[in-house]
Coordinates of C-alpha atoms in Angstrom, one line a residue:
Chain A
M1 CA 0.0 0.0 0.0
L2 CA 2.8 2.4 0.9
L3 CA 4.7 1.5 -2.2
F4 CA 1.6 2.2 -4.3
F5 CA 1.3 5.6 -2.6
L6 CA 4.9 6.5 -3.3
F7 CA 4.7 5.2 -6.9
T8 CA 1.6 7.2 -7.7
C9 CA 2.9 10.3 -6.0
L10 CA 6.1 10.2 -8.0
S11 CA 4.4 9.7 -11.2
F12 CA 1.8 12.4 -10.5
I13 CA 4.6 14.9 -9.7
L14 CA 6.2 14.1 -13.1
F15 CA 2.9 14.6 -14.8
L16 CA 2.1 17.9 -13.2
K17 CA 5.6 19.1 -13.9
S18 CA 5.0 18.4 -17.6
L19 CA 2.1 21.0 -17.6
P20 CA 1.2 23.8 -18.7
L21 CA 0.1 22.6 -22.0
N22 CA -0.4 25.8 -23.9
S23 CA 3.2 26.5 -24.5
L24 CA 3.8 23.1 -26.2
P25 CA 1.8 21.0 -28.6
L26 CA -0.5 19.0 -26.5
W27 CA 1.1 15.7 -27.4
A28 CA 4.6 17.0 -26.6
S29 CA 3.8 17.3 -22.9
E30 CA 3.0 13.6 -22.4
M31 CA 5.4 12.3 -19.8
T32 CA 7.8 9.6 -20.3
L33 CA 6.9 6.8 -18.0
L34 CA 9.1 5.2 -15.5
S35 CA 8.4 1.6 -16.0
L36 CA 8.2 0.2 -12.5
W37 CA 6.3 -2.9 -13.3
S38 CA 8.3 -6.1 -13.6
H39 CA 9.9 -6.6 -17.0
R40 CA 9.1 -9.6 -19.3
E41 CA 10.6 -10.8 -22.5
F42 CA 8.2 -9.7 -25.2
S43 CA 8.3 -10.4 -28.8
A44 CA 6.7 -7.7 -31.1
F45 CA 5.1 -10.6 -33.1
C46 CA 3.3 -12.0 -30.1
I47 CA 0.8 -9.1 -29.8
S48 CA -2.0 -11.6 -29.6
S49 CA -0.7 -13.0 -26.4
L50 CA -0.5 -9.5 -25.0
M51 CA -4.2 -8.9 -26.0
N52 CA -5.3 -12.2 -24.4
S53 CA -3.5 -11.6 -21.1
F54 CA -4.9 -8.2 -20.6
Y55 CA -8.4 -8.4 -22.1
R56 CA -11.2 -10.8 -22.0
S57 CA -10.5 -13.9 -24.1
F58 CA -11.6 -13.4 -27.7
I59 CA -12.7 -16.3 -29.8
P60 CA -12.3 -15.3 -33.5
R61 CA -15.4 -15.9 -35.5
T62 CA -15.7 -15.6 -39.2
C63 CA -18.9 -16.0 -41.2
S64 CA -17.7 -18.9 -43.3
K65 CA -16.2 -20.9 -40.4
M66 CA -18.6 -20.5 -37.6
S67 CA -21.4 -22.9 -37.1
I68 CA -24.4 -20.7 -37.3
K69 CA -27.1 -21.3 -34.7
K70 CA -30.6 -20.7 -35.6
I71 CA -32.0 -18.0 -33.4
N72 CA -35.6 -16.8 -33.4
L73 CA -36.2 -13.3 -34.5
S74 CA -35.9 -11.1 -31.4
S75 CA -37.9 -8.0 -30.8
R76 CA -36.1 -4.7 -30.6
V77 CA -37.1 -1.7 -28.6
D78 CA -35.9 1.2 -30.7
N79 CA -37.2 -0.1 -34.1
V80 CA -39.4 0.8 -36.9
E81 CA -43.1 0.5 -37.7
I82 CA -44.4 -3.1 -37.3
G83 CA -44.1 -5.2 -40.4
E84 CA -41.0 -3.5 -41.8
K85 CA -37.8 -5.4 -41.5
S86 CA -34.7 -3.7 -40.2
V87 CA -31.1 -4.5 -39.6
L88 CA -31.9 -4.7 -35.9
D89 CA -34.3 -7.6 -36.6
L90 CA -31.4 -9.8 -37.7
P91 CA -30.2 -12.6 -35.4
E92 CA -27.4 -11.8 -33.1
L93 CA -24.7 -13.8 -34.8
V94 CA -25.6 -12.4 -38.2
L95 CA -25.4 -8.9 -36.9
E96 CA -22.0 -9.7 -35.4
C97 CA -21.0 -11.1 -38.8
I98 CA -21.9 -7.8 -40.5
L99 CA -20.2 -5.7 -37.9
E100 CA -17.0 -7.7 -38.2
K101 CA -16.9 -6.8 -41.8
L102 CA -16.9 -3.1 -41.2
P103 CA -13.8 -1.0 -41.3
P104 CA -13.0 1.1 -38.2
A105 CA -14.6 4.4 -39.4
E106 CA -17.9 2.7 -40.2
L107 CA -17.9 0.7 -36.9
F108 CA -17.5 4.0 -35.1
N109 CA -20.4 5.6 -37.0
M110 CA -22.6 2.6 -36.2
A111 CA -21.9 3.2 -32.5
G112 CA -23.7 6.5 -32.8
V113 CA -26.8 5.2 -34.5
C114 CA -29.0 3.8 -31.7
S115 CA -28.7 2.3 -28.3
S116 CA -28.8 -1.4 -29.2
L117 CA -26.2 -1.1 -32.0
R118 CA -24.1 1.1 -29.7
N119 CA -23.7 -1.7 -27.2
R120 CA -22.4 -4.0 -29.8
C121 CA -20.2 -1.6 -31.7
V122 CA -18.2 -0.4 -28.8
S123 CA -17.4 -3.8 -27.5
D124 CA -13.7 -4.7 -27.2
H125 CA -13.7 -7.9 -29.3
L126 CA -14.6 -6.0 -32.4
W127 CA -12.0 -3.4 -31.9
E128 CA -9.3 -5.9 -30.8
R129 CA -9.2 -7.1 -34.4
H130 CA -8.6 -3.6 -35.8
M131 CA -6.0 -2.9 -33.2
R132 CA -4.2 -6.0 -34.0
Q133 CA -4.3 -5.6 -37.7
K134 CA -3.2 -2.0 -37.9
W135 CA -1.2 -1.4 -34.7
G136 CA -0.1 -4.9 -33.7
R137 CA 3.5 -4.6 -35.0
V138 CA 4.3 -1.3 -33.3
I139 CA 2.4 -1.5 -30.0
G140 CA 4.0 -3.3 -27.2
P141 CA 3.6 -3.7 -23.4
A142 CA 5.2 -0.3 -22.8
A143 CA 2.7 1.5 -25.0
Y144 CA -0.2 -0.4 -23.3
R145 CA 1.1 0.7 -19.8
Q146 CA 1.4 4.3 -21.1
W147 CA -2.2 4.2 -22.3
K148 CA -3.5 2.9 -18.9
W149 CA -1.5 5.7 -17.2
Y150 CA -2.9 8.2 -19.6
I151 CA -6.5 7.3 -18.8
A152 CA -5.9 7.1 -15.1
T153 CA -4.2 10.5 -14.8
R154 CA -6.9 12.2 -16.9
R155 CA -9.6 10.7 -14.9
D156 CA -8.0 11.9 -11.7
I157 CA -7.6 15.4 -13.1
G158 CA -11.2 15.4 -14.2
N159 CA -12.4 14.3 -10.8
L160 CA -10.2 16.9 -9.1
K161 CA -11.8 19.7 -11.1
Q162 CA -15.3 18.5 -10.5
G163 CA -14.7 18.1 -6.8
K164 CA -15.1 14.4 -7.0
Q165 CA -11.9 13.8 -5.3
S166 CA -10.5 10.4 -5.3
G167 CA -8.3 9.1 -2.5
L168 CA -5.3 10.0 -4.6
A169 CA -6.4 13.6 -5.1
R170 CA -7.2 14.1 -1.4
L171 CA -3.7 12.8 -0.6
L172 CA -2.1 15.2 -3.1
I173 CA -4.0 18.2 -1.9
A174 CA -2.9 17.4 1.6
V175 CA 0.7 17.3 0.5
W176 CA 0.8 20.3 -1.9
P177 CA -0.9 23.6 -1.7
L178 CA -4.2 23.4 -3.6
S179 CA -3.5 26.8 -5.3
W180 CA -0.4 25.4 -6.9
T181 CA -2.1 22.3 -8.3
N182 CA -5.1 24.4 -9.5
S183 CA -3.0 26.9 -11.4
K184 CA -1.3 24.1 -13.2
L185 CA -4.5 22.5 -14.1
D186 CA -6.5 25.6 -15.2
N187 CA -4.7 25.9 -18.5
S188 CA -5.6 22.4 -19.5
E189 CA -9.1 22.5 -18.2
K190 CA -9.9 25.6 -20.2
Q191 CA -10.2 23.4 -23.2
R192 CA -12.6 21.0 -21.4
I193 CA -11.2 18.0 -23.2
P194 CA -13.5 15.1 -22.5
L195 CA -12.0 12.0 -20.8
P196 CA -11.2 8.9 -22.8
T197 CA -12.9 5.7 -21.7
D198 CA -10.9 2.6 -20.8
S199 CA -11.8 0.6 -23.9
I200 CA -10.0 -0.7 -27.0
M201 CA -12.1 1.5 -29.2
S202 CA -10.9 4.6 -27.2
W203 CA -7.4 3.5 -27.5
Y204 CA -7.7 2.9 -31.2
L205 CA -9.2 6.4 -31.7
A206 CA -6.6 8.0 -29.5
L207 CA -3.8 6.4 -31.6
E208 CA -5.5 7.2 -34.9
T209 CA -6.1 10.9 -34.1
G210 CA -2.5 11.3 -32.8
K211 CA -3.8 12.5 -29.4
F212 CA -2.0 9.7 -27.7
C213 CA 1.8 9.3 -28.1
F214 CA 3.3 5.9 -27.6
P215 CA 6.8 4.6 -27.1
A216 CA 8.3 2.5 -29.9
Q217 CA 11.6 2.2 -31.8
V218 CA 12.6 3.8 -35.1
Y219 CA 15.1 2.2 -37.5
N220 CA 17.8 4.5 -39.0
R221 CA 16.6 7.5 -37.1
E222 CA 16.7 11.1 -38.3
N223 CA 16.1 10.3 -42.0
G224 CA 19.0 7.9 -42.2
H225 CA 21.5 10.0 -40.4
V226 CA 24.9 8.4 -41.2
G227 CA 25.8 8.3 -37.5
F228 CA 22.8 6.0 -36.8
M229 CA 22.7 3.7 -39.8
L230 CA 21.5 0.2 -39.0
S231 CA 20.5 1.1 -35.6
C232 CA 17.1 1.2 -33.8
Y233 CA 16.3 3.8 -31.2
D234 CA 13.5 4.5 -28.8
A235 CA 11.2 7.4 -29.4
E236 CA 7.7 8.8 -28.6
L237 CA 5.5 8.5 -31.7
S238 CA 2.3 10.2 -32.7
Y239 CA 0.3 9.3 -35.8
D240 CA -0.8 11.6 -38.5
S241 CA -3.8 10.0 -40.3
Q242 CA -3.7 12.5 -43.2
T243 CA -0.2 11.4 -44.3
D244 CA -0.3 7.9 -42.8
T245 CA 3.1 8.6 -41.2
F246 CA 4.4 9.4 -37.7
Q247 CA 6.2 12.2 -35.9
A248 CA 9.0 10.8 -33.8
R249 CA 10.4 12.6 -30.8
Y250 CA 13.8 11.3 -29.6
P251 CA 14.8 12.0 -26.0
P252 CA 17.8 14.2 -25.4
H253 CA 21.2 12.5 -25.3
G254 CA 23.6 14.0 -22.8
R255 CA 24.2 17.5 -24.1
R256 CA 22.6 16.7 -27.5
A257 CA 19.1 18.1 -27.6
G258 CA 16.1 16.0 -28.3
A259 CA 15.4 15.6 -32.0
I260 CA 12.1 15.5 -33.8
E261 CA 11.6 13.7 -37.1
S262 CA 8.5 13.9 -39.2
N263 CA 7.0 11.6 -41.9
V264 CA 8.4 8.4 -40.4
T265 CA 6.8 5.6 -42.3
W266 CA 5.3 2.4 -40.9
D267 CA 8.1 0.2 -42.2
R268 CA 10.7 2.0 -40.0
L269 CA 8.9 1.3 -36.8
R270 CA 8.7 -1.6 -34.4
A271 CA 7.7 -2.2 -30.8
Q272 CA 10.5 -2.6 -28.3
P273 CA 11.9 -6.2 -28.7
V274 CA 12.8 -6.2 -25.0
D275 CA 10.3 -4.8 -22.6
A276 CA 12.7 -2.5 -20.7
P277 CA 13.5 1.3 -20.7
P278 CA 16.3 2.3 -23.2
H279 CA 18.7 3.1 -20.4
D280 CA 18.5 -0.4 -18.9
L281 CA 21.3 -2.8 -19.8
H282 CA 19.9 -6.0 -21.3
I283 CA 21.3 -9.2 -19.8
S284 CA 22.3 -11.4 -22.7
D285 CA 20.9 -14.9 -22.6
C286 CA 22.2 -16.2 -25.9
L287 CA 26.0 -15.9 -25.4
N288 CA 26.5 -19.7 -25.3
D289 CA 24.6 -20.1 -28.6
L290 CA 26.5 -17.6 -30.7
Q291 CA 28.3 -19.0 -33.7
P292 CA 29.7 -17.6 -36.9
G293 CA 26.9 -16.6 -39.3
D294 CA 24.4 -15.7 -36.6
H295 CA 22.6 -12.4 -36.9
I296 CA 22.5 -10.3 -33.7
E297 CA 21.5 -6.9 -32.3
I298 CA 23.7 -5.3 -29.7
Q299 CA 23.0 -2.4 -27.4
W300 CA 25.5 0.4 -27.8
R301 CA 25.8 3.9 -26.2
R302 CA 28.3 6.7 -26.2
N303 CA 28.4 6.8 -22.4
E304 CA 26.2 6.5 -19.4
E305 CA 24.3 9.6 -20.0
F306 CA 23.0 8.3 -23.3
P307 CA 20.2 5.7 -23.9
Y308 CA 21.1 2.5 -25.6
G309 CA 20.3 1.9 -29.3
W310 CA 20.1 -1.5 -30.8
W311 CA 22.7 -2.0 -33.6
Y312 CA 22.6 -4.8 -36.1
G313 CA 25.6 -7.0 -36.6
A314 CA 26.7 -10.6 -37.3
V315 CA 28.9 -13.1 -35.5
G316 CA 32.1 -13.5 -37.5
H317 CA 35.1 -15.9 -37.3
L318 CA 38.1 -15.3 -35.0
E319 CA 41.2 -14.0 -36.6
S320 CA 42.9 -17.3 -36.2
C321 CA 40.1 -19.0 -38.2
D322 CA 40.2 -19.1 -41.9
G323 CA 36.4 -19.5 -42.2
N324 CA 36.5 -23.1 -43.4
A325 CA 33.4 -24.7 -42.0
N326 CA 35.0 -28.1 -41.6
Y327 CA 37.8 -26.7 -39.4
C328 CA 36.1 -23.8 -37.7
R329 CA 36.1 -24.1 -33.9
C330 CA 35.0 -20.5 -33.2
H331 CA 31.9 -21.7 -31.4
N332 CA 34.0 -23.4 -28.8
S333 CA 36.1 -20.3 -28.0
D334 CA 35.4 -17.9 -25.1
T335 CA 35.9 -15.0 -27.5
V336 CA 33.1 -14.1 -29.8
M337 CA 33.9 -11.8 -32.7
L338 CA 31.1 -9.5 -33.7
E339 CA 31.2 -7.9 -37.2
F340 CA 29.4 -4.8 -38.4
R341 CA 29.8 -5.1 -42.1
Q342 CA 28.1 -1.9 -42.9
Y343 CA 31.5 -0.3 -42.0
A344 CA 34.6 -0.4 -44.2
P345 CA 37.2 -3.1 -43.3
G346 CA 39.6 -0.7 -41.8
S347 CA 37.0 1.2 -39.7
R348 CA 37.2 1.1 -35.9
W349 CA 33.5 0.2 -35.9
R350 CA 33.9 -2.9 -38.0
H351 CA 34.7 -5.4 -35.3
T352 CA 34.4 -5.9 -31.6
A353 CA 35.2 -8.9 -29.5
I354 CA 33.3 -10.0 -26.5
N355 CA 33.8 -12.8 -23.9
R356 CA 30.9 -15.1 -24.0
R357 CA 31.5 -16.2 -20.4
N358 CA 31.0 -13.0 -18.6
H359 CA 29.9 -10.3 -21.1
R360 CA 27.6 -7.6 -19.7
E361 CA 28.9 -4.3 -20.9
E362 CA 32.3 -3.4 -22.3
G363 CA 33.9 -0.4 -23.8
N364 CA 35.3 3.0 -23.2
E365 CA 34.7 6.7 -23.7
A366 CA 36.3 6.7 -27.1
D367 CA 34.6 3.7 -28.6
G368 CA 31.4 3.7 -26.7
F369 CA 30.0 0.9 -24.7
Y370 CA 28.7 -2.4 -26.0
G371 CA 25.9 -3.9 -23.9
G372 CA 23.4 -6.7 -24.1
I373 CA 23.0 -8.9 -27.2
R374 CA 19.9 -10.4 -28.8
K375 CA 20.2 -13.2 -31.3
L376 CA 17.9 -12.7 -34.2
K377 CA 15.8 -15.8 -34.9
T378 CA 13.2 -14.8 -37.4
E379 CA 13.8 -14.2 -41.1
R380 CA 11.5 -11.2 -40.8
E381 CA 13.8 -9.3 -38.4
I382 CA 16.9 -10.2 -40.4
S383 CA 15.4 -9.1 -43.7
M384 CA 14.2 -5.9 -42.1
W385 CA 17.7 -5.0 -41.3
K386 CA 19.0 -6.0 -44.7
S387 CA 16.4 -3.8 -46.4
L388 CA 17.8 -0.8 -44.6
W389 CA 21.4 -1.5 -45.6
P390 CA 23.2 1.8 -46.5
T391 CA 24.0 2.4 -50.2
E392 CA 27.5 3.4 -49.3
V393 CA 30.0 1.8 -47.0
L394 CA 30.4 3.7 -43.8
E395 CA 33.7 4.8 -42.2
Chain B
M1 CA -28.3 -45.5 -49.6
S2 CA -28.3 -43.0 -46.8
S3 CA -24.7 -41.6 -47.2
S4 CA -24.6 -39.0 -49.9
P5 CA -21.9 -39.1 -52.5
P6 CA -19.6 -36.0 -52.8
P7 CA -21.0 -33.4 -55.2
S8 CA -18.1 -33.7 -57.6
S9 CA -18.6 -37.4 -58.2
A10 CA -22.3 -36.9 -58.7
A11 CA -21.5 -34.2 -61.4
A12 CA -18.8 -36.4 -62.9
S13 CA -21.2 -39.1 -63.9
P14 CA -24.0 -37.4 -65.7
S15 CA -25.5 -40.8 -66.7
C16 CA -26.6 -41.4 -63.1
P17 CA -29.9 -39.9 -62.4
K18 CA -29.4 -36.9 -60.0
K19 CA -31.1 -37.3 -56.7
M20 CA -33.6 -34.5 -56.2
I21 CA -34.7 -33.2 -52.8
A22 CA -38.1 -31.7 -52.4
L23 CA -38.6 -28.5 -50.3
R24 CA -41.8 -26.9 -49.2
S25 CA -42.0 -23.2 -48.3
S26 CA -44.0 -21.6 -45.5
D27 CA -46.8 -20.7 -48.0
G28 CA -47.1 -24.3 -49.4
E29 CA -45.1 -24.1 -52.6
T30 CA -42.9 -27.1 -53.4
F31 CA -39.5 -26.8 -55.0
E32 CA -37.0 -29.4 -56.2
I33 CA -33.3 -29.1 -55.7
E34 CA -30.5 -31.3 -56.8
E35 CA -28.8 -33.1 -53.9
A36 CA -25.5 -31.6 -54.7
A37 CA -26.9 -28.1 -54.5
A38 CA -28.8 -29.0 -51.3
L39 CA -25.6 -29.9 -49.6
Q40 CA -24.6 -26.3 -49.6
S41 CA -27.0 -26.0 -46.8
K42 CA -25.8 -27.6 -43.5
T43 CA -29.4 -27.9 -42.3
L44 CA -30.4 -29.8 -45.4
E45 CA -27.3 -31.9 -45.3
N46 CA -28.1 -33.0 -41.8
M47 CA -31.6 -33.9 -42.9
I48 CA -30.4 -35.8 -45.9
D49 CA -27.9 -37.7 -43.7
E50 CA -30.7 -38.7 -41.4
D51 CA -32.7 -40.0 -44.4
C52 CA -35.6 -37.5 -43.9
A53 CA -35.4 -36.5 -47.5
G54 CA -38.2 -38.8 -48.6
T55 CA -41.1 -36.4 -48.3
P56 CA -40.8 -32.7 -49.0
I57 CA -38.8 -31.0 -46.3
P58 CA -41.0 -28.3 -44.7
L59 CA -39.2 -24.9 -44.2
P60 CA -41.6 -22.8 -42.2
N61 CA -39.3 -19.8 -42.0
V62 CA -38.9 -19.3 -45.7
T63 CA -41.5 -18.0 -48.2
G64 CA -41.9 -19.4 -51.7
K65 CA -40.5 -16.3 -53.3
I66 CA -37.3 -16.4 -51.3
L67 CA -36.9 -20.2 -51.4
A68 CA -37.0 -20.1 -55.2
K69 CA -34.1 -17.7 -55.2
V70 CA -32.2 -19.7 -52.6
V71 CA -32.6 -22.8 -54.7
E72 CA -31.3 -20.9 -57.7
F73 CA -28.3 -19.7 -55.7
C74 CA -27.4 -23.1 -54.4
S75 CA -27.8 -24.7 -57.8
K76 CA -25.5 -22.1 -59.4
H77 CA -22.8 -22.6 -56.7
A78 CA -23.0 -26.4 -57.2
E79 CA -22.5 -26.2 -61.0
P80 CA -19.1 -27.5 -62.1
G81 CA -16.7 -25.7 -64.2
V82 CA -17.8 -22.1 -63.4
D83 CA -14.8 -19.8 -63.1
D84 CA -14.4 -17.5 -60.1
E85 CA -14.8 -14.3 -62.0
S86 CA -18.1 -15.1 -63.6
L87 CA -19.4 -16.6 -60.4
R88 CA -18.6 -13.3 -58.6
A89 CA -20.4 -11.4 -61.3
W90 CA -23.4 -13.7 -61.0
D91 CA -23.4 -13.2 -57.2
A92 CA -23.3 -9.4 -57.6
E93 CA -26.3 -9.5 -59.9
F94 CA -28.1 -11.9 -57.5
V95 CA -27.9 -9.5 -54.6
N96 CA -28.7 -6.5 -56.7
V97 CA -32.2 -6.3 -55.1
E98 CA -34.1 -4.2 -52.6
Q99 CA -32.9 -3.9 -49.0
A100 CA -35.8 -5.9 -47.7
T101 CA -35.1 -8.7 -50.0
V102 CA -31.4 -8.8 -48.9
F103 CA -32.6 -9.2 -45.3
D104 CA -34.9 -12.0 -46.4
Y105 CA -31.9 -13.7 -48.1
I106 CA -29.9 -13.3 -44.9
L107 CA -32.6 -14.8 -42.7
A108 CA -33.0 -17.7 -45.1
A109 CA -29.2 -18.3 -45.3
N110 CA -29.0 -18.2 -41.5
F111 CA -31.9 -20.6 -41.1
L112 CA -30.6 -23.0 -43.7
E113 CA -27.0 -22.5 -42.7
I114 CA -25.6 -21.6 -46.1
P115 CA -22.2 -20.0 -45.4
T116 CA -21.6 -18.7 -49.0
L117 CA -24.9 -17.0 -49.2
L118 CA -24.7 -15.6 -45.7
N119 CA -21.2 -14.2 -46.3
L120 CA -22.3 -12.6 -49.6
T121 CA -25.4 -11.0 -48.1
C122 CA -23.6 -9.7 -45.0
N123 CA -21.0 -8.1 -47.3
V124 CA -23.8 -6.4 -49.1
V125 CA -25.2 -4.9 -45.9
A126 CA -21.7 -3.9 -44.8
D127 CA -21.3 -2.1 -48.1
M128 CA -24.6 -0.3 -47.5
I129 CA -23.2 1.1 -44.3
R130 CA -19.9 2.2 -45.8
G131 CA -19.4 5.9 -46.2
K132 CA -22.5 6.9 -44.3
T133 CA -22.8 9.1 -41.2
P134 CA -24.8 7.9 -38.2
D135 CA -27.8 10.1 -39.4
E136 CA -27.6 8.6 -42.9
I137 CA -27.5 5.1 -41.5
R138 CA -30.6 5.8 -39.5
K139 CA -32.5 7.1 -42.5
F140 CA -31.3 4.3 -44.7
F141 CA -32.3 1.5 -42.3
N142 CA -35.2 3.4 -40.9
I143 CA -34.0 3.2 -37.3
K144 CA -35.3 5.4 -34.6
S145 CA -32.6 6.4 -32.2
I146 CA -33.4 6.3 -28.6
F147 CA -30.3 7.2 -26.5
S148 CA -30.4 7.6 -22.7
P149 CA -28.9 10.9 -21.5
E150 CA -25.7 9.0 -20.3
E151 CA -25.3 7.5 -23.7
E152 CA -25.8 10.8 -25.4
E153 CA -23.0 12.2 -23.3
E154 CA -20.8 9.2 -24.2
V155 CA -21.4 9.7 -27.9
R156 CA -20.6 13.4 -27.6
R157 CA -17.4 12.6 -25.8
E158 CA -16.4 10.0 -28.4
N159 CA -17.0 12.3 -31.2
H160 CA -14.2 14.5 -29.8
W161 CA -11.9 11.6 -30.3
A162 CA -13.4 10.7 -33.6
F163 CA -11.8 10.3 -37.0
E164 CA -11.2 13.5 -38.7

């Protein structure tokens, strides 16, 4: 209980400090979350398991596969003159079948038609499918947590303003002077932004309209800046439905100011492959498996002030090995040679060696620090990196 | 024999007399349908398996007018050697009817458990909804909207988050 109090206080301070909103675009004031939940390995391609563990279980139904039950015509309250058939007269499963065929904009419109249609059209299982189809690849657990936080904080602010003070709000008022919290809130409340509900439909709409920014990673950040080729960095993203692209906001690095990049296309995004903040060192679990030819990603940062980026590389042969498959014993050696073939052979970035027995983080101020390693297992991830290969060799 | 041969083999041997199933609509009209076509309907398939197909099968939920069209649909879809494109064109023409008739087809397809017809007609209704605002949807389907005050507030709130 005490831990919960401290945690919510800390996060609420961070949120209040990020106001007032008028001086910044609304989305730019979203706070970066401190992820205090326990971390789990999460693959961006397992979005369906995320959905199942957080939401009600969803049994996919398609018209052609389902066994259709015969249901008697049910009477509807908000209906037409007697004798005329209406879409509301249709059996439940048939109506479901029709709603499942609707694209998101139409499903949203149907929710505003009448009471009985509304109940069906806002239900999570219909919107789950749209979320998964459009957003599944770029939304991960971190984004989901940020959404939950977004709703919770907005609800508490709304309650504070209306005098419906939750336990949290009363606690805060006791700790900080009310005038200070009120002055911070007034600017936002002037706009009277309605609160989002805690539903998948709400989440989908918040993402679509760009009102909700979510954390994800961007390949080859800043329009393929040569200093970041074949790397993937964390950013806050907001969607622009007009152009079907994103605006990415990269956190500041040390003395380097935060950067903003516009028109980031879908193919340059992914959800975080490891559910951890970008400053956290990843503990490699694949070191014993690494052998020449494996594709990997490794964390790298300039120094402790900077967040890690994930950089693509491959496991190469040791210098003593001539690469002949019959005689290669590199996989038995304690030393693993990592190659970054996007760099020219003489370049200082071309190779680095790590010790598979005790590697955690190695490096220095000159060459930066090499951190945790992920072995790439899916063809999809590998071909993604290959598709981003620079046209010219880097130095 | 009570087990029905697969449709393809029945069509492959035209010299064998095709088994006909008799159906009776709610208003007493009788229709005959080839067994191969009847198997498109899971309901009829179950009845044929249970050897109930001796006397005309009564279908109290389907009128003669609609049953005639459903028989036509099933027969067309059981025909061998029809390419996908011309079948699709035929389907498009089949559902090019009034809204009320489309709903009748849906109810019949649901009752008789004909997945192809149900899928087709549901797509038609989904297409009717496409591109319409809530007001236009209400007018088109003749729905009177009765929202409670709380629901009205929710709709207003959601429209703030709506698609631009």
